[in-house]
N, CA and C of each residue as an Amber inpcrd file, in Angstrom:
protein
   504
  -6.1850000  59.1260000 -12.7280000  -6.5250000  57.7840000 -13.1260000
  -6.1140000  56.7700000 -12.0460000  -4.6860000  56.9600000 -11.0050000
  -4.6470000  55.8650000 -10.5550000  -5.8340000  55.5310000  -9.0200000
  -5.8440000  57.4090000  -8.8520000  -6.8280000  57.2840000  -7.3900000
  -7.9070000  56.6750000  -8.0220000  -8.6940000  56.3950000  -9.1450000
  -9.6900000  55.6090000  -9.5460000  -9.4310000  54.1700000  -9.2080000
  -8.4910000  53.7510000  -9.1800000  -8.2750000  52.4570000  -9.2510000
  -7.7950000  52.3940000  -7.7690000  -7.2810000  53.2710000  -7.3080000
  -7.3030000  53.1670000  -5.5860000  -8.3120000  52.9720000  -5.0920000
  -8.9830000  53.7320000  -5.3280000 -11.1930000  53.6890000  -4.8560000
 -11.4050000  52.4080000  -4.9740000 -11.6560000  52.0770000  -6.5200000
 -11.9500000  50.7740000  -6.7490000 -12.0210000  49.4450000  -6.0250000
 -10.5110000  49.6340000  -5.7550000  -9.4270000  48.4920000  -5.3340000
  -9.7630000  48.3680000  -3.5520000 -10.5410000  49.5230000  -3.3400000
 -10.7600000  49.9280000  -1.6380000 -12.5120000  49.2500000  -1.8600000
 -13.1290000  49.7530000  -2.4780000 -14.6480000  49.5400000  -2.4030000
 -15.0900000  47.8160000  -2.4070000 -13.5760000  47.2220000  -3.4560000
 -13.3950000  46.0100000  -3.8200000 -13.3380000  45.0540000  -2.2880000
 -11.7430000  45.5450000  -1.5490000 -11.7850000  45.0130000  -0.5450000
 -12.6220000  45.2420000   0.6850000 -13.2460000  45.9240000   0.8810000
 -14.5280000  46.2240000   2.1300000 -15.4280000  45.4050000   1.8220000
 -16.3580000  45.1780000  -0.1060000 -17.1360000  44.4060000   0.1530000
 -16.7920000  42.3780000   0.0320000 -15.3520000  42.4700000  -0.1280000
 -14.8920000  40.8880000   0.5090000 -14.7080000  40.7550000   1.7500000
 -14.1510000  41.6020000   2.3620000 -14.4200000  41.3160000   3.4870000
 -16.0920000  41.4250000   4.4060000 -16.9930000  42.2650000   3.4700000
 -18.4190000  42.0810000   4.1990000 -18.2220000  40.5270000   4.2230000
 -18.8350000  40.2620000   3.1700000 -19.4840000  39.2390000   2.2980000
 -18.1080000  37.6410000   3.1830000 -17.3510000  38.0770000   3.4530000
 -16.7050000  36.9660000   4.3410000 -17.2140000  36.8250000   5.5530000
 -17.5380000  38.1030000   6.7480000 -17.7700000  38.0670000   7.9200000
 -19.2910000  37.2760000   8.1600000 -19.2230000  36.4140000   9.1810000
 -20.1600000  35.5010000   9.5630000 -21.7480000  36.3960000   9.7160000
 -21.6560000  38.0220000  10.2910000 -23.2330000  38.1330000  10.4750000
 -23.6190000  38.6200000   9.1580000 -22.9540000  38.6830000   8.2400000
 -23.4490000  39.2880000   6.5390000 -23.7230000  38.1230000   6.2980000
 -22.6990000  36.3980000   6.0180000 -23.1500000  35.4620000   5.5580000
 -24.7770000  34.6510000   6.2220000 -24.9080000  35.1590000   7.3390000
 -26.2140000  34.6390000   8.0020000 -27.7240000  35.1840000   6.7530000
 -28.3740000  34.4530000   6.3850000 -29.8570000  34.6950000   5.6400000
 -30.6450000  35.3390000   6.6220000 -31.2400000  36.6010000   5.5280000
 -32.6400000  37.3040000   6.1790000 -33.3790000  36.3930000   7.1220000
 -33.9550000  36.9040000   8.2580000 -34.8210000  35.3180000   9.0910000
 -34.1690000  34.5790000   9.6290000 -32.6790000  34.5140000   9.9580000
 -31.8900000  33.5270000  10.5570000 -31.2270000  34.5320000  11.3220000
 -31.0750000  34.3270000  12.6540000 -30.4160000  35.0260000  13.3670000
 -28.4710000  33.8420000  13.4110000 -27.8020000  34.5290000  14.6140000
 -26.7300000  34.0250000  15.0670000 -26.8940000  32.5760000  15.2690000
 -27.6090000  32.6010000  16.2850000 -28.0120000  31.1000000  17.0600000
 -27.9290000  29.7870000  16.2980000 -28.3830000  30.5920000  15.2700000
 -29.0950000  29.3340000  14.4120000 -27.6810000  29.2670000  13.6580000
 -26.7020000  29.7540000  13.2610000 -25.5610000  28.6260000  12.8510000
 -24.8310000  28.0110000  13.2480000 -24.8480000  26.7960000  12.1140000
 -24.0610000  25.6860000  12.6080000 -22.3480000  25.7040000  13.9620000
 -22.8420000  25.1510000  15.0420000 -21.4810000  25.0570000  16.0300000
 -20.1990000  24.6320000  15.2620000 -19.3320000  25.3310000  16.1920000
 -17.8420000  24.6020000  15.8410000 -17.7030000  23.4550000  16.3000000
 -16.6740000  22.8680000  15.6190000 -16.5740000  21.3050000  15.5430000
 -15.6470000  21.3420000  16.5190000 -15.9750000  19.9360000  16.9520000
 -15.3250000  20.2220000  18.4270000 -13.7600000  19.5600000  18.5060000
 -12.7180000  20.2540000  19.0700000 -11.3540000  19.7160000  18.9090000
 -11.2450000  17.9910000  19.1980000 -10.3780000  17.3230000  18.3330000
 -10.2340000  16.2910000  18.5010000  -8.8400000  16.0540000  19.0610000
  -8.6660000  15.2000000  20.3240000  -7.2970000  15.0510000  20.5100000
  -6.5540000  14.3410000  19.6850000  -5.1390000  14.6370000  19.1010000
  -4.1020000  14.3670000  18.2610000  -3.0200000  13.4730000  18.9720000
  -4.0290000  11.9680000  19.1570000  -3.1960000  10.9140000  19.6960000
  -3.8480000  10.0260000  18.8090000  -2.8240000   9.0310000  18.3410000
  -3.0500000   8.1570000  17.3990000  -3.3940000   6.7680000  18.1740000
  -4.6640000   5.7200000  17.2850000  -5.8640000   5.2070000  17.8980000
  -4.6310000   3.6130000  17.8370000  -5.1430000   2.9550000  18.6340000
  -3.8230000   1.5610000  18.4730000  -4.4460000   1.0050000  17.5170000
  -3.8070000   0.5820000  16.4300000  -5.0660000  -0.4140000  15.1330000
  -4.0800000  -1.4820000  15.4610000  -5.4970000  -2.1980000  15.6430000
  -5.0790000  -3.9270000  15.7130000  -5.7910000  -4.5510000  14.8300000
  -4.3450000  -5.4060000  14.0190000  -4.9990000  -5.8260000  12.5620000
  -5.2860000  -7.6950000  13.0850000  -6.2880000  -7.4630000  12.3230000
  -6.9750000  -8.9950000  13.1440000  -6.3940000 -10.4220000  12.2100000
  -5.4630000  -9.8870000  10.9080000  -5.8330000 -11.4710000   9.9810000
  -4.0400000 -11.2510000  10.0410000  -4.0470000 -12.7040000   9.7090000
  -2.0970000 -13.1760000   9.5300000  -2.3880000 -14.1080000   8.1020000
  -1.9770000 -13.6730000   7.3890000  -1.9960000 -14.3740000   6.2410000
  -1.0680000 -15.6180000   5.7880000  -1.5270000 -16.8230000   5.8540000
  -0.4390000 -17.7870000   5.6940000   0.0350000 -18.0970000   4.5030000
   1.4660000 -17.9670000   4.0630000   2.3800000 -17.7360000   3.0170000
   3.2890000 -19.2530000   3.0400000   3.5120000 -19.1240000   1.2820000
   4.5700000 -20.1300000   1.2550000   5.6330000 -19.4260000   0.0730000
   6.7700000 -19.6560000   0.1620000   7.7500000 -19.0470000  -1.0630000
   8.4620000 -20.1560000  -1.4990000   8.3360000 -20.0740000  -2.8150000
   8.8750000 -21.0780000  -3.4130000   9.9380000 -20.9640000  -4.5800000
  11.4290000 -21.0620000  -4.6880000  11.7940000 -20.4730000  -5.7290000
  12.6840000 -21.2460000  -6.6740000  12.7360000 -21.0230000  -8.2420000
  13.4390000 -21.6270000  -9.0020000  14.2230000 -20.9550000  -9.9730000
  15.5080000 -21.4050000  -9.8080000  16.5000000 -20.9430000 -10.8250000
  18.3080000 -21.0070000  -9.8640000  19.3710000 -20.5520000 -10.3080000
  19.9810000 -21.0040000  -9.9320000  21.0300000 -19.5970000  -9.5970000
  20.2940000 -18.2440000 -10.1400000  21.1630000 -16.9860000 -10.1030000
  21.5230000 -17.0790000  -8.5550000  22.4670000 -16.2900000  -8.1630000
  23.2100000 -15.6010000  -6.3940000  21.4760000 -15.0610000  -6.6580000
  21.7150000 -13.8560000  -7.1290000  20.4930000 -12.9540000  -6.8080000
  18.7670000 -13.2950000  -6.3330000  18.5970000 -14.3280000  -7.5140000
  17.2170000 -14.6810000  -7.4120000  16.8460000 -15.4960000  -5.4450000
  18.5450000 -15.7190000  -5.3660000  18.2380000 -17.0580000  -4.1090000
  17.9290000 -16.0130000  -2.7610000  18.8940000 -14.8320000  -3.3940000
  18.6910000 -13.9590000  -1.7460000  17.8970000 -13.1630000  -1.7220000
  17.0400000 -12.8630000  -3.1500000  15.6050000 -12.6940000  -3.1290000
  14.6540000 -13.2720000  -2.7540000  14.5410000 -14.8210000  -2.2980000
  13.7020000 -15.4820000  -2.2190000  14.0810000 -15.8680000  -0.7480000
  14.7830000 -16.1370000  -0.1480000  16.0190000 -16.0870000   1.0760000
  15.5490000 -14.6450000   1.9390000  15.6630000 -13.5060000   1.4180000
  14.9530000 -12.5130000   2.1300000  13.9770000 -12.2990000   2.3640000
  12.9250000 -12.5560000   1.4410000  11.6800000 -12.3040000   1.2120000
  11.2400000 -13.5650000   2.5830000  11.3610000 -14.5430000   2.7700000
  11.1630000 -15.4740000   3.3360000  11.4260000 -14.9230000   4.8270000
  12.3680000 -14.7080000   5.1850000  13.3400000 -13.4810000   6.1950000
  11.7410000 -12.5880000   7.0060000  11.5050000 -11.9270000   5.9460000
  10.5580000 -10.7310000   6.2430000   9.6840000 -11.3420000   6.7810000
   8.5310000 -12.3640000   5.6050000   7.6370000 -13.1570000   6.3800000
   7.9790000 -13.6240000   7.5650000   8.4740000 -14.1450000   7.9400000
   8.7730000 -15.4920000   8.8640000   9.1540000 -14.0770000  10.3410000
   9.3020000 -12.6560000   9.9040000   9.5150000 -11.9870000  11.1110000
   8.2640000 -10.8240000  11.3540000   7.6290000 -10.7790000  10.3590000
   6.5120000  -9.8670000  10.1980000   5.6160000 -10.6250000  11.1750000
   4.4410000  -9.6430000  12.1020000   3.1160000 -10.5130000  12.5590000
   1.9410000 -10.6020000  11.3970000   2.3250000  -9.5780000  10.2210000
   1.2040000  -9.9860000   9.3640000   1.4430000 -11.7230000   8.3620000
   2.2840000 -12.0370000   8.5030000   2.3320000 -13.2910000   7.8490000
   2.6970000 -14.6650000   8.6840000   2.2030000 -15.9080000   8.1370000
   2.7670000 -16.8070000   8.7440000   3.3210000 -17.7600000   7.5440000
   4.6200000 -17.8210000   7.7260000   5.4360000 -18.9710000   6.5440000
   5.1820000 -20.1930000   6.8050000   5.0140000 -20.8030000   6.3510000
   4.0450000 -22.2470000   6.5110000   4.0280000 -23.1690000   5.5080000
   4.4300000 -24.6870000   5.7910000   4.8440000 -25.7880000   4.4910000
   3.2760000 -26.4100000   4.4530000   2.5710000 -26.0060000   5.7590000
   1.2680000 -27.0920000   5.8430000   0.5330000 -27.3160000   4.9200000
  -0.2150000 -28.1030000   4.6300000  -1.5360000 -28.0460000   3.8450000
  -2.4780000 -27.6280000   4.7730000  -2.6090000 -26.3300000   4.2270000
  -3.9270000 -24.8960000   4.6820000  -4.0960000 -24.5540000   3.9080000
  -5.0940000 -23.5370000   3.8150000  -4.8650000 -22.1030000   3.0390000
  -4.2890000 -21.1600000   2.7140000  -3.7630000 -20.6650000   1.5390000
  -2.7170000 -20.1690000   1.5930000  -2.3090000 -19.4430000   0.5040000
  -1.4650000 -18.1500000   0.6330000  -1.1250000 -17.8510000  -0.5380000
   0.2320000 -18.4380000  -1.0030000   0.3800000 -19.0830000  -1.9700000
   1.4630000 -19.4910000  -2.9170000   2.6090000 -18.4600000  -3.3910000
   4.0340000 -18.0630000  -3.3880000   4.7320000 -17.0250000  -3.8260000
   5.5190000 -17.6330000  -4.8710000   5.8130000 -17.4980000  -5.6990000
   6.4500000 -18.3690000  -6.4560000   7.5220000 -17.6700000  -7.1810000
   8.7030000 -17.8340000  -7.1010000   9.7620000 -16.6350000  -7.8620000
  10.4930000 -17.8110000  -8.6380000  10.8090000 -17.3130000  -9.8420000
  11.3190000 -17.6690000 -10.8330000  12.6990000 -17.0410000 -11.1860000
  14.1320000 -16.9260000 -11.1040000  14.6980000 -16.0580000 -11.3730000
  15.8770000 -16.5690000 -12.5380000  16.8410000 -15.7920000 -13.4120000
  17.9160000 -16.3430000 -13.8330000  18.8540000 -14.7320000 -13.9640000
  20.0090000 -15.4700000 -14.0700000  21.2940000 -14.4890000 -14.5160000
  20.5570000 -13.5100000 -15.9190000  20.6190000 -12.3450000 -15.7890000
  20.5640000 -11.5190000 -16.9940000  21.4050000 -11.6900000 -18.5290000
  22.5790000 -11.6730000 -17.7960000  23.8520000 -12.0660000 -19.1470000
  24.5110000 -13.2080000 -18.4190000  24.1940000 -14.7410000 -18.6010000
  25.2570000 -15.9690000 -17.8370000  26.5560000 -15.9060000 -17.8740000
  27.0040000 -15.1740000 -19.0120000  28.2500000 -14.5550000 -19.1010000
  29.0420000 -13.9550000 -17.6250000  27.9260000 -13.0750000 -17.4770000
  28.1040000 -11.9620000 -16.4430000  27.1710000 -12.0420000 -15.0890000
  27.2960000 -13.1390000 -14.1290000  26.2090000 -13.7880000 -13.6120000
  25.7480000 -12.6410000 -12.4740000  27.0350000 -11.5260000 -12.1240000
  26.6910000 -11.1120000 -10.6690000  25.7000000  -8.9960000 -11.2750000
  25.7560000  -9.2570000 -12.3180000  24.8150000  -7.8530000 -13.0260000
  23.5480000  -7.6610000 -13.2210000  22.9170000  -8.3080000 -12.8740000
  21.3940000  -8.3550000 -12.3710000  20.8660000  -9.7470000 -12.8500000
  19.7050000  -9.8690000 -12.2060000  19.0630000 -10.9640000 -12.6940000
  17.4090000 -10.7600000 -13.3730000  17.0860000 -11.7430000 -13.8550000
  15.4440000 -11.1700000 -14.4430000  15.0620000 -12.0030000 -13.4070000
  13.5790000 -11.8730000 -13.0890000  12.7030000 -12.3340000 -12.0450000
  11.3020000 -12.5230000 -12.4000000  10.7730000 -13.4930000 -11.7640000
   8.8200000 -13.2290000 -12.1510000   8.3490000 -13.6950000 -10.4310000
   7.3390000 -13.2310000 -10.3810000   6.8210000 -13.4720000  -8.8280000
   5.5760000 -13.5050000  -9.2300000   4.8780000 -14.9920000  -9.1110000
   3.7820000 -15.3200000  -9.3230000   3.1880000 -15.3700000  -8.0110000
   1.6130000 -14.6600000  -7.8880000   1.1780000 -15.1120000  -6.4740000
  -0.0870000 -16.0680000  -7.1000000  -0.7400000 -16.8500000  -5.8970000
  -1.4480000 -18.0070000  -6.2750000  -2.2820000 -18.5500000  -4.8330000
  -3.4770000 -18.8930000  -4.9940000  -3.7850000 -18.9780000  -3.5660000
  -4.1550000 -20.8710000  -3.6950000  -3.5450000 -20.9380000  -2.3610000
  -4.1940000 -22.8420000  -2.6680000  -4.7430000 -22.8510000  -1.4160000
  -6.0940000 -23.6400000  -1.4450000  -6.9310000 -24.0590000  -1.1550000
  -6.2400000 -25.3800000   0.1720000  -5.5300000 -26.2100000  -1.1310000
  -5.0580000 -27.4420000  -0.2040000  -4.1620000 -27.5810000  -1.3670000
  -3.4530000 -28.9360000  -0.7100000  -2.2520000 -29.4810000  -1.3510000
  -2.8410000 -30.4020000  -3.1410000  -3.8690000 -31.0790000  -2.6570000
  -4.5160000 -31.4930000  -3.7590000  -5.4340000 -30.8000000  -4.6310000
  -5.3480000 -29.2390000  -4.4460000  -6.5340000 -28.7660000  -5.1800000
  -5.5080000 -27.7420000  -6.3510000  -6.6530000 -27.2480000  -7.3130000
  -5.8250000 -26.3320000  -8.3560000  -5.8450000 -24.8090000  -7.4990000
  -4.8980000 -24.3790000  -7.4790000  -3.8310000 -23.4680000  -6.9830000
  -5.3110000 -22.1140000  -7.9110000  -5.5470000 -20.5820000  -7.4280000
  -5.8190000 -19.8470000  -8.7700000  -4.8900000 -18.4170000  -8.4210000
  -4.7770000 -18.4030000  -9.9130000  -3.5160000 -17.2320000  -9.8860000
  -4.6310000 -15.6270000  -9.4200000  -3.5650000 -15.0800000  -8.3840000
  -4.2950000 -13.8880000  -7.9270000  -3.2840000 -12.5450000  -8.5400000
  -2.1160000 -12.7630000  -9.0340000  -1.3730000 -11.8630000  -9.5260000
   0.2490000 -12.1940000 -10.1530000   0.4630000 -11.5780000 -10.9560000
   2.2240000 -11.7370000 -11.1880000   2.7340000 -10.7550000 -11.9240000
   4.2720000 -10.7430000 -11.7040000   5.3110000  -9.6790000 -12.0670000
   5.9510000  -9.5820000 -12.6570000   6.6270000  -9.0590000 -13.4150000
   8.2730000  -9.7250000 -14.0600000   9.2960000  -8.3550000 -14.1670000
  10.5100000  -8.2490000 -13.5250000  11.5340000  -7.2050000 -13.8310000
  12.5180000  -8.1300000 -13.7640000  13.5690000  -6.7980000 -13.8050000
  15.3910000  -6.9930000 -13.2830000  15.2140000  -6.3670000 -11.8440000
  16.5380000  -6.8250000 -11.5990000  16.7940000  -6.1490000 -10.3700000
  18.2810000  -6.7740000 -10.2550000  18.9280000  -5.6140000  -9.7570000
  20.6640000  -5.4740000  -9.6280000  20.8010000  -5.6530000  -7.8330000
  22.0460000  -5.9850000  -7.2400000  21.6820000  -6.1740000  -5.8150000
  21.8700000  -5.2570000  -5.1330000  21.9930000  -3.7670000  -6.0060000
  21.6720000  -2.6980000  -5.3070000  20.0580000  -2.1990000  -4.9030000
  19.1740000  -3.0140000  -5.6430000  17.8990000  -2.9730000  -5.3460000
  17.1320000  -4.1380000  -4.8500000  17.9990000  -4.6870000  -4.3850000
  16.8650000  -6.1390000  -3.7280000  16.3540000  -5.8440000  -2.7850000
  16.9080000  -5.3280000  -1.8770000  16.0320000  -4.9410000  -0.8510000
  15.1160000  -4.1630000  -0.7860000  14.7560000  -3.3570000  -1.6740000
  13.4770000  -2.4830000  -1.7220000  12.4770000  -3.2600000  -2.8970000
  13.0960000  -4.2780000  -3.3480000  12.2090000  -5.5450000  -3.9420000
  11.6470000  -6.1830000  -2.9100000  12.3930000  -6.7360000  -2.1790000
  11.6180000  -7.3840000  -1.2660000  10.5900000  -6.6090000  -0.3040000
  11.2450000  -5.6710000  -0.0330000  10.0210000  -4.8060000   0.9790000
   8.7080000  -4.5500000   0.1870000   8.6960000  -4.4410000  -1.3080000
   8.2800000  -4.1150000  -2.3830000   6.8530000  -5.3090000  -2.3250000
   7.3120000  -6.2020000  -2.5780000   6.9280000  -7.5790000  -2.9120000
   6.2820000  -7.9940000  -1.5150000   6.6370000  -8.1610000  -0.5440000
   6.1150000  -8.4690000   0.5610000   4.8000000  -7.3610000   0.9730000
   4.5930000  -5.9890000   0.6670000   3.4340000  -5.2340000   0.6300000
   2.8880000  -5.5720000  -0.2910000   3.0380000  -5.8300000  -1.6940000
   2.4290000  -6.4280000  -2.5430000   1.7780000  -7.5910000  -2.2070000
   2.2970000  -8.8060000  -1.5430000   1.5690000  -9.7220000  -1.0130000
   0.7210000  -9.2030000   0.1540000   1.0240000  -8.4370000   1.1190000
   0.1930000  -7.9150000   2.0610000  -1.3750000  -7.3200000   1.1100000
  -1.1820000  -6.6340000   0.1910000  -2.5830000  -6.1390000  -0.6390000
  -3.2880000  -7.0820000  -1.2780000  -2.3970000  -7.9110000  -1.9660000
  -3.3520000  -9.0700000  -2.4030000  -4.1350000  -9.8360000  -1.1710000
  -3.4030000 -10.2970000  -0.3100000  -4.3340000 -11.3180000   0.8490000
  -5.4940000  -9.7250000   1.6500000  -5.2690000  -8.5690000   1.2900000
  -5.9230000  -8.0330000   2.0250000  -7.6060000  -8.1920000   0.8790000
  -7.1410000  -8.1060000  -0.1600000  -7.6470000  -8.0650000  -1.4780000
  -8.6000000  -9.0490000  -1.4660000  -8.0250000 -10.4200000  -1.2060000
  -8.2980000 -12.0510000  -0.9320000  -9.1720000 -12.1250000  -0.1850000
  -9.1350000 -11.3470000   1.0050000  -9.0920000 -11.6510000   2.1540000
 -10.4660000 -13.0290000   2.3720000 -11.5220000 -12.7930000   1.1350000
 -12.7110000 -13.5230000   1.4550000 -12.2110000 -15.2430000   1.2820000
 -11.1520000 -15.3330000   0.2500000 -10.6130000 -16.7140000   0.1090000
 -10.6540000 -17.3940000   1.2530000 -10.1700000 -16.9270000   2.8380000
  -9.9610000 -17.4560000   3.5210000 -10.6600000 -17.6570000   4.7390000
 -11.9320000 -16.9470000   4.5040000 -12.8050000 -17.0540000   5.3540000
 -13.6090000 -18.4210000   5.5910000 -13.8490000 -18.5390000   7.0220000
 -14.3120000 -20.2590000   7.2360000 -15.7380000 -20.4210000   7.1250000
């Protein structure tokens, strides 16, 4: 019984491997020639991407927590050193950041704080602002900084998102 299943198991693998090799997969009437070439090696050097738009940002923040300020204090930090953004008081175009923050327990002011990060694009100083997104967590100041890195790609997707807002 088992040399049956030896046979088997042999007759099995000869015809996967036919049925794999390139002159079995070729169709009656089609010789070699005629299949498709190999693709030709590509060199494995990475292309320089040059990103063409700087998105002009403003951060604006209210409340009175430690936390919320060096959230808004950093975040500002990033922009103002990134080439994708430009921090900017002007009347332009622009996306609006708006953080809202307070103490979690006022009791206990330095244990996290709650937060909202409204984004908003304005037009101009006199026009209505329109909301393009917003957030709301905690965050302890063992995580601010991956808030802010957080938040600042988040604004990077929205203006990429936007991007037509600002076209002239």
């Amino acid at each position: 019984m088992r040399k049956q299943y030896v046979f088997l198991f042999s007759v099995m693998a000869v015809l996967a491997v036919c049925l794999a090799s390139p002159a079995f997969a070729a169709q009656p009437g089609q010789d070699a020639a005629a299949q498709p070439a190999a693709a030709k090696p590509v060199a494995d050097k990475p292309a320089n991407v040059q990103v063409d738009r700087t998105t002009v940002v403003m951060v604006e923040h209210e409340g009175t927590d430690t936390l919320g300020a060096k959230f808004a204090f950093q975040l500002k930090g990033l922009f103002n050193a990134s080439s994708l953004f430009t921090l900017t008081e002007k009347d332009a175009p622009k996306i609006k950041v708006f953080i809202a923050s307070t103490a979690e327990f006022p009791s206990r002011p330095n244990i996290a704080s709650a937060y909202s990060v409204v984004w908003a694009f304005s037009q101009a100083e006199g026009t209505l602002s329109f909301l393009l997104a917003r957030e709301v967590g905690l965050v302890t100041a063992e995580e601010l900084d991956s808030l802010v890195a957080k938040t600042a790609e988040r604004t990077d997707g929205i203006a990429a998102k936007y991007a037509y807002l600002f076209a002239k």
